[in-house]
CSV table of C-alpha atoms in Angstrom, one decimal:
chain,number,residue,atom,x,y,z
A,1,ASP,CA,115.0,210.6,220.1
A,2,GLN,CA,117.0,208.1,219.2
A,3,GLN,CA,118.6,209.4,215.3
A,4,VAL,CA,120.0,206.4,214.7
A,5,LYS,CA,118.7,203.0,215.9
A,6,GLN,CA,119.8,199.4,215.2
A,7,ASN,CA,117.2,196.9,216.0
A,8,SER,CA,119.0,194.1,215.8
A,9,PRO,CA,120.6,194.0,220.1
A,10,SER,CA,122.4,190.8,218.1
A,11,LEU,CA,123.2,188.3,214.8
A,12,SER,CA,124.6,185.0,215.1
A,13,VAL,CA,125.7,183.7,211.6
A,14,GLN,CA,127.4,180.5,210.7
A,15,GLU,CA,131.0,181.2,209.5
A,16,GLY,CA,131.5,181.3,205.5
A,17,ARG,CA,127.5,182.9,205.6
A,18,ILE,CA,127.1,186.5,204.4
A,19,SER,CA,125.9,188.5,207.9
A,20,ILE,CA,124.1,191.9,206.8
A,21,LEU,CA,124.0,193.9,209.3
A,22,ASN,CA,120.7,196.7,209.1
A,23,CYS,CA,120.5,200.7,210.6
A,24,ASP,CA,117.9,202.8,210.6
A,25,TYR,CA,118.5,207.2,211.0
A,26,THR,CA,115.7,209.7,211.4
A,27,ASN,CA,118.3,212.8,210.4
A,28,SER,CA,117.5,213.3,207.0
A,29,MET,CA,120.8,216.0,206.8
A,30,PHE,CA,123.1,213.3,208.0
A,31,ASP,CA,124.8,212.7,204.7
A,32,TYR,CA,127.4,210.2,206.1
A,33,PHE,CA,127.7,207.6,207.5
A,34,LEU,CA,129.9,204.9,209.0
A,35,TRP,CA,130.8,201.0,210.3
A,36,TYR,CA,132.8,200.9,213.7
A,37,LYS,CA,133.8,198.3,214.6
A,38,LYS,CA,134.9,197.6,218.8
A,39,TYR,CA,136.4,194.9,220.4
A,40,PRO,CA,136.0,193.8,224.2
A,41,ALA,CA,138.3,196.5,226.1
A,42,GLU,CA,138.7,198.4,223.0
A,43,GLY,CA,137.4,201.3,221.9
A,44,PRO,CA,135.9,201.7,218.1
A,45,THR,CA,137.6,200.8,215.3
A,46,PHE,CA,136.8,202.3,212.1
A,47,LEU,CA,134.8,200.1,209.1
A,48,ILE,CA,134.1,201.6,206.0
A,49,SER,CA,132.1,205.1,205.1
A,50,ILE,CA,129.9,206.1,202.6
A,51,SER,CA,128.3,209.9,201.5
A,52,SER,CA,125.2,210.3,200.6
A,53,ILE,CA,125.9,210.6,196.9
A,54,LYS,CA,126.7,206.9,196.5
A,55,ASP,CA,124.6,203.5,197.3
A,56,LYS,CA,127.2,201.3,198.0
A,57,ASN,CA,130.7,201.5,198.7
A,58,GLU,CA,132.6,197.9,198.9
A,59,ASP,CA,136.5,197.2,200.8
A,60,GLY,CA,137.7,194.5,200.6
A,61,ARG,CA,134.5,191.5,202.1
A,62,PHE,CA,132.3,194.3,203.4
A,63,THR,CA,130.3,196.5,201.8
A,64,VAL,CA,128.1,199.3,202.8
A,65,PHE,CA,124.1,199.9,201.7
A,66,LEU,CA,122.2,202.6,201.4
A,67,ASN,CA,119.0,203.5,200.9
A,68,LYS,CA,118.1,207.3,201.2
A,69,SER,CA,115.1,207.3,200.6
A,70,ALA,CA,113.8,204.7,203.1
A,71,LYS,CA,116.7,206.3,206.2
A,72,HIS,CA,118.3,202.5,205.5
A,73,LEU,CA,122.2,201.2,206.0
A,74,SER,CA,123.5,198.0,205.9
A,75,LEU,CA,126.8,196.0,206.0
A,76,HIS,CA,126.8,193.4,204.3
A,77,ILE,CA,130.1,191.0,206.0
A,78,VAL,CA,130.5,187.7,203.2
A,79,PRO,CA,132.3,185.4,203.8
A,80,SER,CA,131.7,186.4,207.7
A,81,GLN,CA,135.2,185.1,209.6
A,82,PRO,CA,135.2,184.3,213.1
A,83,GLY,CA,137.5,187.4,213.9
A,84,ASP,CA,134.7,189.1,212.8
A,85,SER,CA,132.9,188.5,216.2
A,86,ALA,CA,132.5,191.7,218.1
A,87,VAL,CA,130.1,194.8,218.3
A,88,TYR,CA,129.7,196.6,215.1
A,89,PHE,CA,128.5,200.9,215.9
A,90,CYS,CA,127.1,202.7,213.0
A,91,ALA,CA,127.3,206.1,213.0
A,92,ALA,CA,126.3,208.7,211.0
A,93,SER,CA,127.1,213.1,210.4
A,94,ALA,CA,125.8,216.4,208.6
A,95,LEU,CA,129.6,216.2,207.5
A,96,ARG,CA,128.1,218.8,204.9
A,97,ILE,CA,126.4,221.0,207.8
A,98,GLN,CA,129.0,221.0,210.6
A,99,GLY,CA,131.8,221.2,208.2
A,100,ALA,CA,133.4,217.9,211.5
A,101,GLN,CA,131.9,214.1,212.3
A,102,LYS,CA,130.0,215.2,215.3
A,103,LEU,CA,129.1,211.4,214.9
A,104,VAL,CA,125.5,210.3,216.0
A,105,PHE,CA,126.1,206.0,217.0
A,106,GLY,CA,123.5,203.6,217.4
A,107,GLN,CA,122.9,201.6,220.0
A,108,GLY,CA,125.1,198.2,218.2
A,109,THR,CA,124.5,194.8,217.4
A,110,ARG,CA,126.3,192.1,218.4
A,111,LEU,CA,127.4,189.8,215.5
A,112,THR,CA,128.3,186.6,217.3
A,113,ILE,CA,130.3,184.1,214.1
A,114,ASN,CA,130.5,180.5,215.1
A,115,PRO,CA,132.5,178.1,213.8
B,1,GLY,CA,153.1,204.7,215.5
B,2,ALA,CA,151.2,204.8,219.1
B,3,GLY,CA,147.7,205.6,219.2
B,4,VAL,CA,145.1,207.6,221.1
B,5,SER,CA,145.1,206.8,224.8
B,6,GLN,CA,143.0,207.6,227.7
B,7,SER,CA,143.7,207.7,231.5
B,8,PRO,CA,142.6,205.6,233.8
B,9,SER,CA,141.1,203.0,232.9
B,10,ASN,CA,138.6,202.7,234.9
B,11,LYS,CA,137.7,204.9,237.9
B,12,VAL,CA,135.5,204.4,240.8
B,13,THR,CA,134.2,207.3,242.6
B,14,GLU,CA,131.6,208.7,245.2
B,15,LYS,CA,128.8,210.2,244.8
B,16,GLY,CA,129.5,214.1,244.3
B,17,LYS,CA,133.3,213.6,243.9
B,18,ASP,CA,134.7,215.9,241.0
B,19,VAL,CA,137.5,213.4,238.1
B,20,GLU,CA,139.4,213.6,235.7
B,21,LEU,CA,139.7,212.2,233.0
B,22,ARG,CA,142.7,212.7,230.5
B,23,CYS,CA,142.7,211.7,226.8
B,24,ASP,CA,146.5,211.9,224.4
B,25,PRO,CA,145.7,211.7,220.9
B,26,ILE,CA,147.0,211.2,218.4
B,27,SER,CA,150.3,213.4,217.8
B,28,GLY,CA,149.6,215.8,214.9
B,29,HIS,CA,145.4,215.7,215.4
B,30,THR,CA,144.4,218.8,215.1
B,31,ALA,CA,140.6,217.7,216.2
B,32,LEU,CA,139.6,216.1,219.1
B,33,TYR,CA,136.0,214.6,220.6
B,34,TRP,CA,135.6,213.3,223.4
B,35,TYR,CA,132.1,210.5,223.7
B,36,ARG,CA,129.9,208.5,226.2
B,37,GLN,CA,128.4,204.5,226.3
B,38,SER,CA,125.7,204.5,228.7
B,39,LEU,CA,125.0,201.1,229.5
B,40,GLY,CA,122.9,199.7,226.0
B,41,GLN,CA,123.7,202.8,224.7
B,42,GLY,CA,125.1,204.4,221.4
B,43,LEU,CA,127.6,206.4,222.1
B,44,GLU,CA,126.5,209.8,222.7
B,45,PHE,CA,128.9,212.7,221.8
B,46,LEU,CA,129.7,215.2,224.6
B,47,ILE,CA,132.2,218.0,223.3
B,48,TYR,CA,134.6,219.0,220.1
B,49,PHE,CA,138.2,220.8,220.1
B,50,GLN,CA,139.4,222.5,216.7
B,51,GLY,CA,142.6,223.7,216.3
B,52,ASN,CA,143.1,226.7,218.9
B,53,SER,CA,138.8,227.0,217.9
B,54,ALA,CA,136.2,227.3,220.6
B,55,PRO,CA,135.1,224.1,221.7
B,56,ASP,CA,131.4,222.4,220.1
B,57,LYS,CA,130.3,222.1,223.5
B,58,SER,CA,126.6,221.4,222.2
B,59,GLY,CA,126.6,217.3,224.0
B,60,LEU,CA,127.2,218.6,226.7
B,61,PRO,CA,124.4,217.3,229.2
B,62,SER,CA,125.1,219.6,232.5
B,63,ASP,CA,127.2,222.3,233.7
B,64,ARG,CA,128.6,220.2,235.6
B,65,PHE,CA,131.0,218.9,233.2
B,66,SER,CA,133.1,220.5,231.5
B,67,ALA,CA,136.6,219.8,228.9
B,68,GLU,CA,139.8,221.9,228.3
B,69,ARG,CA,142.5,220.8,226.0
B,70,THR,CA,146.1,222.4,226.4
B,71,GLY,CA,148.3,223.1,223.4
B,72,GLY,CA,146.3,221.8,221.2
B,73,SER,CA,147.4,218.2,222.5
B,74,VAL,CA,146.0,216.4,225.4
B,75,SER,CA,142.8,217.2,226.8
B,76,THR,CA,140.8,216.7,229.7
B,77,LEU,CA,136.9,216.1,230.9
B,78,THR,CA,136.4,217.0,234.6
B,79,ILE,CA,133.0,215.6,235.3
B,80,GLN,CA,131.9,217.9,239.1
B,81,ARG,CA,129.9,216.5,242.0
B,82,THR,CA,129.2,213.0,239.7
B,83,GLN,CA,126.1,211.9,240.0
B,84,GLN,CA,125.6,207.8,239.6
B,85,GLU,CA,124.0,208.7,236.6
B,86,ASP,CA,127.3,210.0,234.9
B,87,SER,CA,128.6,206.3,235.2
B,88,ALA,CA,129.2,204.9,231.0
B,89,VAL,CA,132.3,204.9,229.4
B,90,TYR,CA,133.8,207.9,228.1
B,91,LEU,CA,135.8,207.1,224.9
B,92,CYS,CA,138.5,210.3,223.6
B,93,ALA,CA,138.7,210.0,219.4
B,94,SER,CA,141.2,212.0,217.2
B,95,SER,CA,141.5,212.3,213.8
B,96,LEU,CA,143.7,214.6,211.1
B,97,THR,CA,141.3,217.0,210.0
B,98,PRO,CA,138.0,216.7,210.8
B,99,ASN,CA,136.5,215.7,208.5
B,100,ALA,CA,138.7,212.8,208.7
B,101,GLU,CA,137.7,209.3,209.5
B,102,GLN,CA,138.0,209.5,213.8
B,103,TYR,CA,140.9,207.2,215.7
B,104,PHE,CA,139.0,205.4,219.0
B,105,GLY,CA,140.7,205.5,222.8
B,106,PRO,CA,140.5,202.5,224.3
B,107,GLY,CA,138.7,203.8,227.4
B,108,THR,CA,137.5,205.2,230.5
B,109,ARG,CA,135.2,203.2,233.1
B,110,LEU,CA,133.2,205.7,235.7
B,111,THR,CA,131.5,203.6,238.2
B,112,VAL,CA,130.0,206.3,240.3
B,113,THR,CA,128.7,204.2,243.3
């Protein structure tokens, strides 16, 4: 039972344009959501997060949007740069209940930024 | 400063053998997590350690899997009588506190032949 789903295994975007990565979840107990970025042969690195009490969080070129009623979140990267090419994982946790970040991850989306 | 390190980076083993995977968390981090990523899948939570508390083993897939964390620092994940479905990348992460950002190691790629 996949509680966090990233339905697009890959995405290709032209440099300078906006990249939009999507994620859906099913567990209504999730209250904290994160995006991780992963390069080959490296562990995932934290990118940005959002609490369920917010619907938007912005950090530089990265913005995460949360739609609780649709159980959907998205990551916007603008403008996209070649260095953004990586696999992006969406993750969620029921932080308030569990008291810890036992993260549930999506399958990942491979983003390729074309020059 | 040093990040999370894991060893070995790659491990090939025969079906039925036992393997031990090691994780060195960031110094001072009280929380330590193990995850695994099977081919084409997202990361799957396995086990969580916090300080001296009993570990949360709710993600371990079978009793062939066990883990310990000695002295609140280094952790080892042991898989007994390995099976081909155990082939995956095993990732360790640590965080300063249980609800803080997790820092991941590079992972150990386990291949069971």
